Amino acid sequence: MQLTKKEKTIKYCVYTAVIVALALVQNVRGLMPEIFGARCFLIIPACVLLGVGEDEKASALIGLFGGVLWDCVATGSLGFNALFIMTACYILSVLITHLLRATFWLGVCASALTAFLYCVIYWLVFVVSKGGDGAISTLWSFYLPSFVYTSAVSFLMNLLFVPLKRKLNKQ
């Protein structure tokens, strides 16, 4: 069923509010618990899960918005978050729109894969490239546990997003 302009506006305003709220929870210290020093990157699964089932342009804009919010508080990332999340959301939207079918488990797997790629690429670009003795230990002590934490939270997040998206898409 095709949504009216008003319904689309409401849907994207809700998506924006969700991403802003999760960005605040992620970036304000103490709102999201750290587990053994691992942090949850809430913006990645939020953008990926909200972008699943949308067209490519909308999905890319959702990713860009989330990434820009993250880059506003990140030091030294030089727009990496915005570029990475936007690209990931666009590619996943193309794959899901043209090759695959949007399901609960596909959303969770896509979110986990995106979180894993983010952690590895960020570690390579911003930790390994600077050198230092603790690069490998940083991968094992922070980035991989953060990936596991983010993946677990993405499952729970998708449990909340599926009914929300159904209601907003009038399904």
Coordinates of C-alpha atoms in Angstrom, one line a residue:
M1 CA 0.0 0.0 0.0
Q2 CA 1.3 3.4 -1.0
L3 CA 1.7 5.9 1.9
T4 CA 0.4 9.5 1.6
K5 CA 2.8 12.4 1.9
K6 CA 1.5 13.0 5.4
E7 CA 2.0 9.4 6.4
K8 CA 5.6 9.4 5.0
T9 CA 6.4 12.6 6.8
I10 CA 5.1 11.1 10.1
K11 CA 7.1 7.9 9.5
Y12 CA 10.4 9.7 8.8
C13 CA 9.9 12.1 11.8
V14 CA 9.5 9.0 14.0
Y15 CA 12.6 7.5 12.5
T16 CA 14.5 10.7 13.1
A17 CA 13.3 10.9 16.7
V18 CA 14.3 7.3 17.3
I19 CA 17.8 7.9 15.9
V20 CA 18.3 11.1 17.9
A21 CA 17.2 9.4 21.1
L22 CA 19.5 6.4 20.5
A23 CA 22.4 8.8 19.6
L24 CA 21.9 10.5 22.9
V25 CA 21.9 7.2 24.7
Q26 CA 25.0 6.1 22.9
N27 CA 27.0 9.2 23.2
V28 CA 26.1 10.5 26.7
R29 CA 28.4 8.6 29.1
G30 CA 26.5 6.6 31.7
L31 CA 23.2 6.2 29.8
M32 CA 24.2 2.9 28.2
P33 CA 26.1 0.5 30.4
E34 CA 29.5 -0.6 29.3
I35 CA 30.1 -4.4 29.7
F36 CA 33.8 -5.1 30.6
G37 CA 34.8 -1.9 28.8
A38 CA 32.8 -2.7 25.6
R39 CA 30.5 0.0 24.3
C40 CA 27.3 -0.5 22.3
F41 CA 27.2 1.3 19.0
L42 CA 23.4 1.9 18.9
I43 CA 23.4 4.1 15.8
I44 CA 24.6 1.3 13.5
P45 CA 21.8 -1.2 14.2
A46 CA 19.2 1.7 14.4
C47 CA 20.1 3.0 10.9
V48 CA 20.4 -0.4 9.4
L49 CA 17.2 -1.8 10.8
L50 CA 15.2 1.3 10.0
G51 CA 16.7 1.4 6.5
V52 CA 15.8 -2.2 5.8
G53 CA 12.8 -2.3 3.5
E54 CA 13.1 1.4 2.5
D55 CA 14.2 2.5 -0.9
E56 CA 17.9 3.2 -1.5
K57 CA 17.7 6.9 -1.2
A58 CA 15.7 6.9 2.0
S59 CA 18.0 4.3 3.5
A60 CA 21.1 6.2 2.6
L61 CA 19.7 9.4 4.1
I62 CA 18.8 7.5 7.3
G63 CA 22.4 6.2 7.5
L64 CA 23.8 9.7 6.7
F65 CA 21.7 11.3 9.4
G66 CA 22.8 8.7 12.0
G67 CA 26.4 9.0 11.0
V68 CA 26.5 12.8 11.1
L69 CA 25.0 12.7 14.6
W70 CA 27.8 10.3 15.7
D71 CA 30.5 12.4 14.0
C72 CA 29.3 15.5 15.8
V73 CA 30.5 14.1 19.1
A74 CA 33.3 11.8 17.8
T75 CA 36.8 13.2 17.9
G76 CA 39.1 12.7 14.9
S77 CA 36.8 10.5 12.8
L78 CA 36.7 13.0 10.0
G79 CA 33.2 12.0 8.7
F80 CA 34.1 8.3 8.8
N81 CA 30.9 7.4 10.6
A82 CA 28.6 9.3 8.3
L83 CA 30.3 7.9 5.2
F84 CA 30.4 4.3 6.5
I85 CA 26.8 4.1 7.8
M86 CA 25.4 5.8 4.7
T87 CA 27.2 3.4 2.4
A88 CA 26.3 0.4 4.4
C89 CA 22.6 1.4 4.5
Y90 CA 22.6 2.0 0.8
I91 CA 24.2 -1.3 -0.1
L92 CA 22.0 -3.2 2.2
S93 CA 18.9 -1.5 0.8
V94 CA 19.9 -2.4 -2.7
L95 CA 20.5 -6.0 -1.8
I96 CA 17.3 -6.4 0.2
T97 CA 15.2 -4.5 -2.4
H98 CA 16.4 -6.4 -5.4
L99 CA 17.9 -9.7 -4.3
L100 CA 16.6 -10.7 -0.9
R101 CA 13.5 -10.4 1.2
A102 CA 13.3 -8.2 4.3
T103 CA 12.8 -10.6 7.2
F104 CA 13.5 -10.4 11.0
W105 CA 16.7 -12.5 10.8
L106 CA 18.0 -10.8 7.7
G107 CA 17.8 -7.5 9.6
V108 CA 19.6 -8.9 12.6
C109 CA 22.3 -10.5 10.4
A110 CA 22.7 -7.3 8.3
S111 CA 23.0 -5.2 11.5
A112 CA 25.6 -7.6 13.0
L113 CA 27.6 -7.7 9.7
T114 CA 27.6 -3.9 9.5
A115 CA 28.7 -3.6 13.1
F116 CA 31.6 -6.2 12.5
L117 CA 32.7 -4.3 9.4
Y118 CA 32.6 -1.0 11.2
C119 CA 34.7 -2.3 14.1
V120 CA 37.3 -3.9 11.9
I121 CA 37.6 -1.0 9.4
Y122 CA 37.6 1.6 12.1
W123 CA 40.3 -0.3 14.0
L124 CA 42.4 -0.6 10.8
V125 CA 42.0 3.0 9.8
F126 CA 42.3 4.8 13.1
V127 CA 44.2 2.4 15.4
V128 CA 46.5 0.3 13.3
S129 CA 47.5 3.2 11.0
K130 CA 48.7 5.2 14.0
G131 CA 50.9 2.4 15.1
G132 CA 51.7 1.6 18.6
D133 CA 52.1 -1.5 20.7
G134 CA 48.5 -1.9 21.8
A135 CA 46.7 -2.2 18.5
I136 CA 46.1 -6.0 18.7
S137 CA 45.1 -5.8 22.3
T138 CA 42.7 -3.0 21.5
L139 CA 41.0 -5.2 18.9
W140 CA 40.5 -8.0 21.4
S141 CA 39.7 -5.9 24.4
F142 CA 37.4 -3.2 22.9
Y143 CA 36.4 -3.5 19.3
L144 CA 35.4 -7.2 19.1
P145 CA 33.5 -7.1 22.5
S146 CA 31.8 -4.0 21.3
F147 CA 30.8 -5.8 18.1
V148 CA 29.3 -8.7 20.2
Y149 CA 27.5 -6.2 22.5
T150 CA 26.1 -4.3 19.5
S151 CA 24.9 -7.5 17.8
A152 CA 23.1 -8.7 20.9
V153 CA 21.4 -5.3 21.3
S154 CA 20.5 -5.3 17.6
F155 CA 18.4 -8.4 18.1
L156 CA 16.5 -6.7 20.9
M157 CA 16.2 -3.5 18.9
N158 CA 14.7 -5.4 15.9
L159 CA 12.1 -6.9 18.3
L160 CA 10.9 -3.3 18.9
F161 CA 11.4 -1.9 15.4
V162 CA 9.4 -4.6 13.5
P163 CA 6.0 -3.7 15.0
L164 CA 6.9 0.0 14.8
K165 CA 7.7 -0.2 11.1
R166 CA 4.6 -2.3 10.4
K167 CA 2.4 0.3 12.0
L168 CA 4.1 3.2 10.3
N169 CA 4.0 1.4 6.9
K170 CA 0.3 0.5 7.4
Q171 CA 1.0 -3.3 7.0

